[in-house]
Coordinates of C-alpha atoms and ligand atoms in Angstrom, one line a residue:
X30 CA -4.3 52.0 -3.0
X31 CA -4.6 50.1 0.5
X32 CA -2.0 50.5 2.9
X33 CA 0.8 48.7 3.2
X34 CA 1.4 46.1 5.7
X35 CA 4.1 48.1 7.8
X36 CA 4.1 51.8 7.2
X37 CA 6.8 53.9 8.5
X38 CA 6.1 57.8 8.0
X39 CA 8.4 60.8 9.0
X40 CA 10.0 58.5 12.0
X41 CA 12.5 60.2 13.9
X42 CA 14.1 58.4 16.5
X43 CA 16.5 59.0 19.3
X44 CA 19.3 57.8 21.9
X45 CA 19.2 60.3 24.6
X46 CA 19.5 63.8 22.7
X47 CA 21.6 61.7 19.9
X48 CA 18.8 61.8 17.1
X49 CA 20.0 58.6 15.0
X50 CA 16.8 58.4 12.5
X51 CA 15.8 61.8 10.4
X52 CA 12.5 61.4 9.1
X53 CA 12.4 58.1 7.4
X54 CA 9.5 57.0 5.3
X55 CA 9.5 53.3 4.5
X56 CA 7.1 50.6 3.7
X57 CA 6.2 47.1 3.6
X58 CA 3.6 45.2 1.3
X59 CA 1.6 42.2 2.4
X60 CA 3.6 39.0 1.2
X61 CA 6.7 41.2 0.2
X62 CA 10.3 40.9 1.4
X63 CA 11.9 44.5 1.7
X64 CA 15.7 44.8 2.2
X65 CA 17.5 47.6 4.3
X66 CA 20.9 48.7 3.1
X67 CA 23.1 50.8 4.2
X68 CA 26.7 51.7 6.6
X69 CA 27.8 50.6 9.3
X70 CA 25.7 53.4 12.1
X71 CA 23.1 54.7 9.5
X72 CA 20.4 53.4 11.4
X73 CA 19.1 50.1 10.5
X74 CA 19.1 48.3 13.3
X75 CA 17.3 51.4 14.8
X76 CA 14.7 51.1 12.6
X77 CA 14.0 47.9 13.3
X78 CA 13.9 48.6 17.3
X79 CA 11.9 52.0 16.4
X80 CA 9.6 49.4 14.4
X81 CA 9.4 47.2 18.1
X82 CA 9.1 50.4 20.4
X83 CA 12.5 49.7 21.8
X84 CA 13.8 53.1 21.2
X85 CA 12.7 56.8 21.6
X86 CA 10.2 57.7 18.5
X87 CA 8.3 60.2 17.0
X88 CA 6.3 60.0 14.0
X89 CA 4.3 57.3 12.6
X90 CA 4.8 53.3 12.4
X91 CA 1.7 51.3 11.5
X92 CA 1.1 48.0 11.4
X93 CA -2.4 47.2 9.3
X94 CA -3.2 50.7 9.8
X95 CA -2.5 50.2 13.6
X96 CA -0.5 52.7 15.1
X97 CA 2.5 50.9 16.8
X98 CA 4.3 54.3 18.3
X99 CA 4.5 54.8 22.2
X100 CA 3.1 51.3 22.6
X101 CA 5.4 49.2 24.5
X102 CA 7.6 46.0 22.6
X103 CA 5.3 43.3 24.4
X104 CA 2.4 45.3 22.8
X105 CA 3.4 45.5 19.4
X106 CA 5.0 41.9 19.3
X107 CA 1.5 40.5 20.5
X108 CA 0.7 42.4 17.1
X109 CA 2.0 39.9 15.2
X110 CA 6.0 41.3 14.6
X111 CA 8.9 38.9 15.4
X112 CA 12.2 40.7 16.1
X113 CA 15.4 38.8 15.5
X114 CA 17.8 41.0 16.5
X115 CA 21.0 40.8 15.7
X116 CA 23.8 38.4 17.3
X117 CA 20.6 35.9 17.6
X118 CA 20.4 35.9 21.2
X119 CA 18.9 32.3 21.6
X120 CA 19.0 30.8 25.3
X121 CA 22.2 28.8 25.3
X122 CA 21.3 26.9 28.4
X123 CA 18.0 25.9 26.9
X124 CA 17.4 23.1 24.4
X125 CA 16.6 23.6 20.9
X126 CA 12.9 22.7 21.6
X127 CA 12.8 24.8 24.7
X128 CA 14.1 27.5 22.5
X129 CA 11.0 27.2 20.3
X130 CA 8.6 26.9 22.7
X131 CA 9.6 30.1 24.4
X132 CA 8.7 31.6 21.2
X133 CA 5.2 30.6 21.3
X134 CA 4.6 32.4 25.0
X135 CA 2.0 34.7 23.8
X136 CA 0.1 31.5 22.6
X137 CA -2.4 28.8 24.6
X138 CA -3.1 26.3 21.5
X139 CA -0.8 23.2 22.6
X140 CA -1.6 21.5 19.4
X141 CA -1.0 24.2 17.3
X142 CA 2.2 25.0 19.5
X143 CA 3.2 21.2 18.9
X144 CA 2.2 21.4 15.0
X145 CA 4.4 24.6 14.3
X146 CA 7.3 23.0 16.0
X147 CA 7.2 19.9 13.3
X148 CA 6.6 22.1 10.4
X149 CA 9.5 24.4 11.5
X150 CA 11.8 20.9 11.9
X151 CA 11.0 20.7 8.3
X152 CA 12.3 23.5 6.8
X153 CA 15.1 23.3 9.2
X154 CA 15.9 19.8 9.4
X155 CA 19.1 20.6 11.4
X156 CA 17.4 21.6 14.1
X157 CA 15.3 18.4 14.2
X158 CA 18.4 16.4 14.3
X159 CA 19.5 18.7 17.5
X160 CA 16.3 18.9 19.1
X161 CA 17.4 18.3 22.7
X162 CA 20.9 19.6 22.1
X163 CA 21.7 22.8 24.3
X164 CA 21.6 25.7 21.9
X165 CA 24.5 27.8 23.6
X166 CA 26.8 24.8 21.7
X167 CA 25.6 24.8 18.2
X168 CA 27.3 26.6 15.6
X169 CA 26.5 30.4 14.7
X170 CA 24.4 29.1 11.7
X171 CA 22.6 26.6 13.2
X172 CA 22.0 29.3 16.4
X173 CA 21.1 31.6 13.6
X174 CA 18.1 29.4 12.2
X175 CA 16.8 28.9 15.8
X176 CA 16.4 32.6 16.1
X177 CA 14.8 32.8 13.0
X178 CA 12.5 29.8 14.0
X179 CA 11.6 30.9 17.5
X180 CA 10.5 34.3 16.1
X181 CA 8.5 32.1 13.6
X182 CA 6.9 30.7 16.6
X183 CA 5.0 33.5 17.6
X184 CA 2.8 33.2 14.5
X185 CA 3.7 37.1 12.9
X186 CA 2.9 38.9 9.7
X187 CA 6.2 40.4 9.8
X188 CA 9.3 39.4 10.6
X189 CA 12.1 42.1 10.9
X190 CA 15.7 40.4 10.4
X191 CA 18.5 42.4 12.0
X192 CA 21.9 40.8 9.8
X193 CA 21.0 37.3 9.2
X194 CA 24.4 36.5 7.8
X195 CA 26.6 37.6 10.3
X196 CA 29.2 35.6 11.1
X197 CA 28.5 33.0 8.8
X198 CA 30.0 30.7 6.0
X199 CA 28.6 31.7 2.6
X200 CA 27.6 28.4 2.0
X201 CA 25.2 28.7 5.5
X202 CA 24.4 32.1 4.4
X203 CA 22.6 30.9 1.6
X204 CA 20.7 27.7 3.0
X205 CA 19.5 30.6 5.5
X206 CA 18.2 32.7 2.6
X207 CA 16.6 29.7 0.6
X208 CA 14.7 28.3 4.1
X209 CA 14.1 32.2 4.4
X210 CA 12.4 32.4 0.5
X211 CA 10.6 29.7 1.3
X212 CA 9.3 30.6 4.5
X213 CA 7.6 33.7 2.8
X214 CA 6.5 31.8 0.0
X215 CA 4.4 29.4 1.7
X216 CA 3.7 30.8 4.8
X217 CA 3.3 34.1 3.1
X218 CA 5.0 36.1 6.1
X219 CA 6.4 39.5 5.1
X220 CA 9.8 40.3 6.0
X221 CA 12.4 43.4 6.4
X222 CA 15.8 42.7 6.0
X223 CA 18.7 44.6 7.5
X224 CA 21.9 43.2 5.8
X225 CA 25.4 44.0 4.8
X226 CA 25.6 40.9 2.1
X227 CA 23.8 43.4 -0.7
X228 CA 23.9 41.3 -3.7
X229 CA 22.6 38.6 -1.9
X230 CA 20.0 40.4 -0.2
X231 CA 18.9 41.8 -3.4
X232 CA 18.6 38.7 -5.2
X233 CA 15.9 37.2 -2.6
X234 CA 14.4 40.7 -1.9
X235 CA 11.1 42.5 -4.1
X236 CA 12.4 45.5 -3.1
X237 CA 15.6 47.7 -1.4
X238 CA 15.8 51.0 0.7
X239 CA 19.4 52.4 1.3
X240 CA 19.4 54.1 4.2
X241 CA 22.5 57.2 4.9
X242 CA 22.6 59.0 8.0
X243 CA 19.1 58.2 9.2
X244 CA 17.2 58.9 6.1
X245 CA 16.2 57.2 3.1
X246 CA 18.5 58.0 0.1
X247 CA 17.3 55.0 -2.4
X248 CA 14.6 53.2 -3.0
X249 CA 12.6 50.6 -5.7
X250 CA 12.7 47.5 -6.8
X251 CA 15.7 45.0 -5.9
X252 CA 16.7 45.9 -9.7
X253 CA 16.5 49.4 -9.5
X254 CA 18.6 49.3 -6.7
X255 CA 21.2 47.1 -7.8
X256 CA 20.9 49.1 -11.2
X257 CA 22.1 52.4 -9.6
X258 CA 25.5 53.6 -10.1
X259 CA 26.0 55.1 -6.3
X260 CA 24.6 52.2 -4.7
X261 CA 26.6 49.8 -7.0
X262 CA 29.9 51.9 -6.0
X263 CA 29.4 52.0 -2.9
X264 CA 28.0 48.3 -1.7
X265 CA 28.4 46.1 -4.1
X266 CA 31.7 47.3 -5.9
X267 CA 31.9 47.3 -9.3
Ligands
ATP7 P1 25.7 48.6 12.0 O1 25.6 48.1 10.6 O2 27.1 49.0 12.4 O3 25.0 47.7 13.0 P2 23.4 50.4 11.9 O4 23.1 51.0 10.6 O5 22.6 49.2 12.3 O6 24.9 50.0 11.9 P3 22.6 51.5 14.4 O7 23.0 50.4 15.2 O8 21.2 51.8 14.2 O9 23.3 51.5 13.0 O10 23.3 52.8 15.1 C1 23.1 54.1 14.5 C2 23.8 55.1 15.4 O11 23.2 55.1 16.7 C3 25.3 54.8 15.6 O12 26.0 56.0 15.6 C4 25.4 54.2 17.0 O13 26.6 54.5 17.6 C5 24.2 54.9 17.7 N1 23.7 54.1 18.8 C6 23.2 52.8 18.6 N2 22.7 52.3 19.8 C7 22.9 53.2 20.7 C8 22.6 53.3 22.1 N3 22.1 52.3 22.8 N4 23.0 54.5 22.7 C9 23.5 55.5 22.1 N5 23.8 55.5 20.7 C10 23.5 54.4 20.1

């Protein structure tokens, strides 16, 4: 079989002499959406910065059969991985359109640059409407698809999601997921999803890891996950 996409093998990783991840194996098809379950401190969002070399690692993380550990996050971004880390982190005192051109710095092609911008005003028409609004005053949702845009910006193959849905209104939550379904659908980007909203994770995801103390405890399809009786206890209660 040909290797996946993004290949995590044995990763251990560290803060200091705190070892947070224990050996966790994960992977992530071409095309597929992957989500990343687990409690609050098991370690997802330190997966995700283990993915972008902004933590201590050992072990293995390939991208494409490239191996992305002890390279430095500029490196492995210029790889084609888009971080959105969680809390969004746009640049308040920047307009929305500054926003997304910052996200294209590893990229010369002005057309292209100018091209990407339109097509991302289309799948998020709010943020054509606030175009040269500052971002630091739009609402967490609308902040939220900016930082999911901007990464979107840099062109990637993968795009690593750190709590989408944080802090917002169900009904935003789920215009982010369907602009998200989309996204992957026609641009065919890949996607790993760290997120506490399980069911609603599970529904847009191919496939679910739970993660428990920096390991892997669960993982399979989005069904096989919902379908087990721990998991279902313990996330999505009932
Ligand atoms: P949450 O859902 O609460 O964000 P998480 O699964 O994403 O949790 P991590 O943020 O990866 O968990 O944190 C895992 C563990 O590592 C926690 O115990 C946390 O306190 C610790 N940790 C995280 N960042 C640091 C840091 N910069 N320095 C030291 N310890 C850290």
């Amino acid at each position: 079989m040909a290797e996946a996409l993004l290949q995590l093998s044995d990763v251990h990783a560290a803060y200091g002499e705190v070892e947070v991840l224990r050996g966790l194996d994960l992977e992530v098809g071409e095309g597929e959406v992957v989500v990343l379950l687990g409690a609050n401190g098991a370690g997802k969002t330190t997966t995700l910065r283990a993915i972008c070399g902004m933590v201590g690692t050992r072990g293995s993380v390939r991208l494409a059969g490239q191996e992305l550990v002890g390279r430095p996050t500029e490196w492995v971004i210029r790889q084609g991985i888009a971080h959105v880390p969680q809390g969004r982190g746009v640049f308040g005192s920047l307009s929305v359109e500054e926003n997304l051109r910052v996200g294209a710095w590893n990229r010369r092609d002005t057309a292209g640059i100018q091209a990407d911008i339109e097509r991302w005003y289309g799948v998020f028409p709010r943020l054509a409407e606030r175009r040269t609004q500052l971002a630091g005053g739009m609402s967490g949702g609308e902040q939220q698809m900016l930082a999911v845009a901007r990464g979107l910006m840099g062109r990637p193959r993968l795009l690593l999601l750190d709590e989408p849905s944080l802090g917002l209104a169900q009904i935003i939550t789920r215009e982010l997921f369907r602009q998200l379904e989309q996204i992957n659908r026609e641009e065919s980007v890949s996607m790993l999803i760290v997120e506490q909203n399980a069911e609603l994770a599970l529904s847009f995801a191919g496939r679910g890891y739970v993660l428990e103390s920096g390991s892997i405890v669960l993982g399979g399809t989005a069904d096989e996950v919902r379908g087990n009786e721990d998991m279902r206890r313990a996330y999505l209660g009932y």
